[in-house]
Coordinates of C-alpha atoms in Angstrom, one line a residue:
X277 CA -26.6 93.6 23.7
X278 CA -27.2 90.9 26.3
X279 CA -28.7 91.7 29.7
X280 CA -25.4 91.3 31.4
X281 CA -23.9 93.8 29.1
X282 CA -22.0 91.4 26.8
X283 CA -22.1 91.8 23.0
X284 CA -23.9 88.8 21.2
X285 CA -23.6 88.3 17.4
X286 CA -26.2 85.9 15.8
X287 CA -25.6 84.5 12.3
X288 CA -28.5 82.8 10.4
X289 CA -29.2 81.1 7.1
X290 CA -32.4 80.2 5.4
X291 CA -33.2 76.4 5.6
X292 CA -34.4 76.4 2.0
X293 CA -30.9 77.5 0.8
X294 CA -29.3 74.5 2.6
X295 CA -31.8 72.0 1.1
X296 CA -31.3 73.4 -2.3
X297 CA -27.5 73.0 -1.9
X298 CA -27.9 69.4 -0.8
X299 CA -30.2 68.5 -3.7
X300 CA -27.9 70.1 -6.2
X301 CA -24.9 68.1 -4.9
X302 CA -26.8 64.8 -4.9
X303 CA -28.8 65.0 -8.2
X304 CA -25.9 66.8 -9.9
X305 CA -23.7 63.7 -9.5
X306 CA -26.4 61.1 -9.9
X307 CA -26.5 61.1 -13.7
X308 CA -22.8 60.0 -13.7
X309 CA -23.7 56.9 -11.6
X310 CA -26.7 56.1 -13.7
X311 CA -24.7 56.5 -16.9
X312 CA -21.8 54.2 -15.6
X313 CA -24.1 51.6 -13.9
X314 CA -24.7 49.5 -17.1
X315 CA -21.0 49.5 -17.9
X316 CA -20.2 48.4 -14.3
X317 CA -22.8 45.6 -14.4
X318 CA -21.4 44.4 -17.8
X319 CA -17.8 44.4 -16.5
X320 CA -18.8 42.8 -13.2
X321 CA -20.7 40.0 -15.1
X322 CA -17.8 39.4 -17.4
X323 CA -15.3 39.2 -14.5
X324 CA -17.6 36.7 -12.6
X325 CA -18.0 34.6 -15.8
X326 CA -14.3 34.6 -16.3
X327 CA -13.5 33.6 -12.8
X328 CA -16.2 30.9 -12.6
X329 CA -15.4 29.4 -16.0
X330 CA -12.7 27.0 -14.6
X331 CA -15.0 25.9 -11.8
X332 CA -17.8 25.3 -14.3
X333 CA -15.4 23.3 -16.5
X334 CA -14.4 21.3 -13.5
X335 CA -18.0 20.6 -12.6
X336 CA -18.8 19.4 -16.1
X337 CA -15.7 17.2 -16.1
X338 CA -16.8 15.5 -12.8
X339 CA -20.5 15.3 -13.9
X340 CA -19.7 13.6 -17.3
X341 CA -17.2 11.1 -15.8
X342 CA -18.0 7.4 -16.3
X343 CA -18.0 5.0 -13.4
X344 CA -14.6 3.6 -12.7
X345 CA -12.8 6.7 -14.2
X346 CA -10.3 7.7 -11.5
X347 CA -8.0 9.8 -13.7
X348 CA -6.7 13.1 -12.2
X349 CA -8.7 16.3 -12.5
X350 CA -7.2 19.2 -14.6
X351 CA -6.0 21.9 -12.3
X352 CA -5.0 24.4 -15.0
X353 CA -6.5 27.8 -14.5
X354 CA -8.3 27.0 -11.3
X355 CA -8.6 29.8 -8.7
X356 CA -6.1 29.6 -5.9
X357 CA -8.9 29.4 -3.3
X358 CA -10.2 26.0 -4.5
X359 CA -6.8 24.5 -5.8
X360 CA -6.1 22.7 -2.5
X361 CA -9.5 21.0 -2.6
X362 CA -8.9 19.8 -6.2
X363 CA -5.4 18.6 -5.3
X364 CA -6.9 16.6 -2.4
X365 CA -9.5 15.1 -4.7
X366 CA -6.7 14.1 -7.1
X367 CA -4.8 12.4 -4.2
X368 CA -8.0 10.5 -3.4
X369 CA -8.4 9.5 -7.1
X370 CA -4.8 8.3 -7.1
X371 CA -5.3 6.1 -4.0
X372 CA -8.6 4.8 -5.5
X373 CA -6.8 4.0 -8.8
X374 CA -4.1 2.1 -7.0
X375 CA -6.7 0.1 -5.0
X376 CA -8.6 -0.8 -8.1
X377 CA -5.5 -1.9 -9.8
X378 CA -4.6 -4.1 -6.9
X379 CA -8.0 -5.6 -6.9
X380 CA -7.9 -6.3 -10.7
X381 CA -4.4 -7.8 -10.3
X382 CA -5.6 -9.9 -7.4
X383 CA -8.6 -11.2 -9.4
X384 CA -6.5 -12.0 -12.4
X385 CA -3.7 -13.7 -10.4
X386 CA -6.2 -15.7 -8.4
X387 CA -8.0 -16.9 -11.5
X388 CA -4.8 -17.8 -13.2
X389 CA -3.2 -19.6 -10.3
X390 CA -6.3 -21.5 -9.2
X391 CA -6.9 -22.9 -12.7
X392 CA -4.0 -25.4 -12.6
X393 CA -4.7 -26.8 -9.1
X394 CA -8.4 -27.2 -9.8
X395 CA -7.6 -29.0 -13.1
X396 CA -5.2 -31.3 -11.2
X397 CA -7.9 -32.0 -8.6
X398 CA -10.4 -32.9 -11.3
X399 CA -7.9 -35.3 -12.9
X400 CA -7.1 -37.1 -9.6
X401 CA -10.9 -37.3 -8.9
X402 CA -11.4 -39.0 -12.2
X403 CA -8.5 -41.4 -11.6
X404 CA -10.0 -42.4 -8.3
X405 CA -13.4 -43.0 -10.0
X406 CA -11.8 -45.1 -12.7
X407 CA -9.7 -47.1 -10.3
X408 CA -12.4 -49.7 -9.8
X409 CA -11.1 -52.6 -7.7
X410 CA -7.5 -51.3 -7.8
X411 CA -7.1 -50.3 -4.2
X412 CA -3.5 -49.1 -4.7
X413 CA -4.4 -46.9 -7.6
X414 CA -7.3 -45.4 -5.7
X415 CA -5.3 -44.8 -2.6
X416 CA -2.6 -43.1 -4.6
X417 CA -5.2 -40.9 -6.4
X418 CA -6.8 -39.9 -3.1
X419 CA -3.3 -39.1 -1.6
X420 CA -2.6 -36.8 -4.6
X421 CA -6.1 -35.4 -4.2
X422 CA -5.4 -34.5 -0.6
X423 CA -2.1 -33.0 -1.5
X424 CA -3.7 -30.9 -4.2
X425 CA -6.4 -29.7 -1.8
X426 CA -3.7 -28.7 0.7
X427 CA -1.8 -26.7 -2.0
X428 CA -5.0 -25.0 -3.2
X429 CA -5.9 -24.1 0.3
X430 CA -2.4 -22.7 0.9
X431 CA -2.6 -20.7 -2.3
X432 CA -6.0 -19.2 -1.4
X433 CA -4.8 -18.3 2.1
X434 CA -1.7 -16.6 0.7
X435 CA -3.7 -14.7 -2.0
X436 CA -6.1 -13.5 0.7
X437 CA -3.3 -12.5 3.0
X438 CA -1.6 -10.6 0.2
X439 CA -4.8 -8.9 -0.8
X440 CA -5.4 -7.7 2.8
X441 CA -1.8 -6.4 3.0
X442 CA -2.2 -4.6 -0.3
X443 CA -5.2 -2.7 1.0
X444 CA -3.4 -1.5 4.1
X445 CA -2.2 2.0 3.8
X446 CA -0.7 2.2 7.3
X447 CA -0.4 0.0 10.4
X448 CA -2.6 0.5 13.4
X449 CA -2.4 -0.6 17.1
X450 CA 1.4 -0.7 17.1
X451 CA 3.4 -2.1 20.0
X452 CA 7.1 -2.5 20.7
X453 CA 8.5 -5.6 19.0
X454 CA 10.2 -8.2 21.1
X455 CA 12.4 -9.7 18.3
X456 CA 14.0 -12.3 20.5
X457 CA 10.7 -13.7 21.7
X458 CA 9.3 -13.7 18.2
X459 CA 12.2 -15.5 16.7
X460 CA 12.5 -18.1 19.5
X461 CA 8.7 -18.8 19.3
X462 CA 9.1 -19.4 15.5
X463 CA 12.0 -21.7 15.9
X464 CA 10.1 -23.7 18.5
X465 CA 7.1 -23.8 16.3
X466 CA 9.1 -25.0 13.2
X467 CA 11.5 -27.2 15.0
X468 CA 9.8 -30.5 14.3
X469 CA 9.1 -29.6 10.7
X470 CA 12.8 -28.9 10.3
X471 CA 13.9 -32.0 12.1
X472 CA 11.7 -34.1 9.9
X473 CA 13.6 -32.8 6.9
X474 CA 17.0 -33.2 8.7
X475 CA 17.6 -29.5 8.9
X476 CA 19.1 -27.9 12.0
X477 CA 17.8 -24.5 13.2
X478 CA 20.2 -22.3 15.1
X479 CA 19.5 -19.0 16.9
X480 CA 22.2 -16.4 17.5
X481 CA 21.8 -13.1 19.3
X482 CA 24.8 -11.0 18.4
X483 CA 23.6 -7.8 20.1
X484 CA 20.5 -6.2 21.5
X485 CA 18.2 -5.0 18.7
X486 CA 17.0 -1.4 18.7
X487 CA 13.4 -0.8 19.8
X488 CA 11.0 -0.7 16.9
X489 CA 7.2 -0.5 16.9
X490 CA 5.1 -2.6 14.7
X491 CA 2.5 -5.4 14.6
X492 CA 3.9 -8.6 16.1
X493 CA 1.5 -10.8 14.2
X494 CA 2.6 -9.4 10.8
X495 CA 6.3 -9.5 11.7
X496 CA 5.9 -13.1 12.9
X497 CA 4.3 -13.9 9.6
X498 CA 7.1 -12.2 7.7
X499 CA 9.8 -14.2 9.5
X500 CA 7.8 -17.4 9.3
X501 CA 7.7 -17.2 5.5
X502 CA 11.4 -16.7 5.5
X503 CA 12.1 -19.6 7.8
X504 CA 9.7 -21.8 5.9
X505 CA 11.4 -21.0 2.6
X506 CA 14.7 -22.0 4.1
X507 CA 13.3 -25.2 5.5
X508 CA 11.4 -26.1 2.4
X509 CA 13.9 -25.5 -0.3
X510 CA 17.2 -26.4 1.4
X511 CA 18.6 -30.0 1.1
X512 CA 19.0 -32.4 4.0
X513 CA 21.7 -31.8 6.6
X514 CA 21.5 -28.0 6.1
X515 CA 22.0 -25.6 8.9
X516 CA 19.6 -22.6 9.0
X517 CA 20.6 -19.9 11.4
X518 CA 18.6 -16.9 12.5
X519 CA 20.9 -14.0 13.7
X520 CA 19.7 -10.9 15.5
X521 CA 21.9 -7.8 15.8
X522 CA 21.2 -4.1 16.6
X523 CA 20.0 -3.3 13.1
X524 CA 19.6 -6.6 11.2
X525 CA 17.9 -10.0 11.3
X526 CA 19.7 -12.5 9.1
X527 CA 18.2 -15.9 8.1
X528 CA 21.0 -17.8 6.5
X529 CA 21.6 -21.3 5.3
X530 CA 24.5 -23.2 3.9
X531 CA 22.6 -24.7 1.0
X532 CA 23.3 -24.3 -2.7
X533 CA 22.2 -20.7 -3.2
X534 CA 20.3 -19.3 -6.1
X535 CA 21.4 -18.4 -9.6
X536 CA 22.0 -14.6 -10.0
X537 CA 19.3 -14.2 -12.7
X538 CA 16.8 -15.9 -10.4
X539 CA 17.9 -13.9 -7.4
X540 CA 16.9 -10.6 -9.1
X541 CA 13.4 -11.9 -9.7
X542 CA 12.7 -13.4 -6.2
X543 CA 9.9 -11.5 -4.5
X544 CA 7.9 -11.0 -7.7
X545 CA 4.5 -12.4 -7.4
X546 CA 4.1 -16.1 -8.5
X547 CA 7.8 -16.3 -9.6
X548 CA 9.5 -19.5 -8.8
X549 CA 13.0 -20.5 -10.1
X550 CA 13.0 -23.3 -12.6
X551 CA 14.1 -26.8 -11.5
X552 CA 12.5 -26.9 -8.1
X553 CA 11.0 -30.1 -6.9
X554 CA 9.1 -28.6 -4.0
X555 CA 5.6 -27.2 -4.8
X556 CA 4.9 -23.6 -4.0
X557 CA 2.9 -20.6 -5.1
X558 CA 5.7 -18.0 -5.4
X559 CA 3.8 -15.7 -3.0
X560 CA 5.7 -16.2 0.2
X561 CA 8.4 -13.6 -0.6
X562 CA 5.8 -11.2 -1.9
X563 CA 4.1 -11.3 1.5
X564 CA 7.5 -10.7 3.1
X565 CA 8.2 -7.7 0.9
X566 CA 4.8 -6.1 1.6
X567 CA 5.0 -6.6 5.4
X568 CA 8.6 -5.1 5.4
X569 CA 7.4 -2.2 3.3
X570 CA 4.6 -1.5 5.8
X571 CA 7.0 -1.5 8.7
X572 CA 9.7 0.5 7.0
X573 CA 12.2 -2.4 6.8
X574 CA 14.6 -3.0 4.0
X575 CA 14.8 -6.5 2.5
X576 CA 17.9 -7.7 0.7
X577 CA 18.5 -11.1 -0.9
X578 CA 22.0 -12.2 -1.6
X579 CA 24.2 -15.3 -2.0
X580 CA 26.9 -15.7 0.6
X581 CA 30.3 -16.6 -0.6
X582 CA 32.9 -18.0 1.7
X583 CA 36.3 -19.4 0.7
X584 CA 35.4 -18.9 -3.0
X585 CA 32.3 -21.1 -2.8
X586 CA 28.7 -20.0 -2.9
X587 CA 27.2 -21.6 0.2
X588 CA 23.8 -20.1 0.5
X589 CA 21.3 -17.4 0.1
X590 CA 20.5 -15.3 3.1
X591 CA 17.0 -16.4 4.0
X592 CA 16.6 -18.3 0.7
X593 CA 16.6 -16.8 2.0
X594 CA 16.7 -13.3 3.0
X595 CA 18.5 -10.6 5.0
X596 CA 16.1 -8.2 6.6
X597 CA 17.6 -4.8 7.4
X598 CA 15.4 -3.1 10.0
X599 CA 15.2 0.7 9.5
X600 CA 15.7 1.4 13.2
X601 CA 16.4 5.0 14.2

């Protein structure tokens, strides 16, 4: 009974009893954990080994690779967590493989194409040396030597240009293209060359071209190659017209056109139709195709037929369809 008259009931328990109960609960279950621990460790180790086996295989595959091996990595059985990394590596290997193939092709093409001009230069040099007092023969040999050097220089310049274009994955520092200004500048630049060959250059603007971003220098190089082809391979008294519309640039001549079987092969590297008197490397249209590809343009070569007569090949000649959206 409390001092204030209230009834108080006190319940107590010995501390030893509580401690004994706790010890019984802990140590009574501990033998189960100790007995299952080795099994858990074995199972855990097996799972880790199984999950890491594809990664170990991938590591060994990369470690044992020879230099120059850019084949794709095997993604079979790889954990989902590292699959994006391996896929990105495969994309990198794919790009590297394409780059190496381009470099090998460039080296092979350059060696093959330079062999003939260098042999011709050597022959002309020997002719000049053997000319003796024959001034006319010496002058002719030196003229041929100069022409051969010019052709070799042009070939080397085109090979280097094509190599640089092949190594480009995307264009940088883009600006709006002023098609009219580019075309007019090219016509002014090539006017006297065309006049010397008795070829008339005509510019026609049918409609305002859609705005398109690109590199003006490369686009100018593309159109210059097309225009030079038309001037170089067309006969005298030919009219070469450059037409601009909202979605097309057409370089067209009224020359003799190209045979259908040759037309399909134009644009292939070093391909030149048989029977041409003009010297060339067969790289001009390849450069055109690559620049058009980088800008998203479509290039189509076709003969133009009017009144039942084949009168020319667009842009020798080429029709460039601009993918303007």
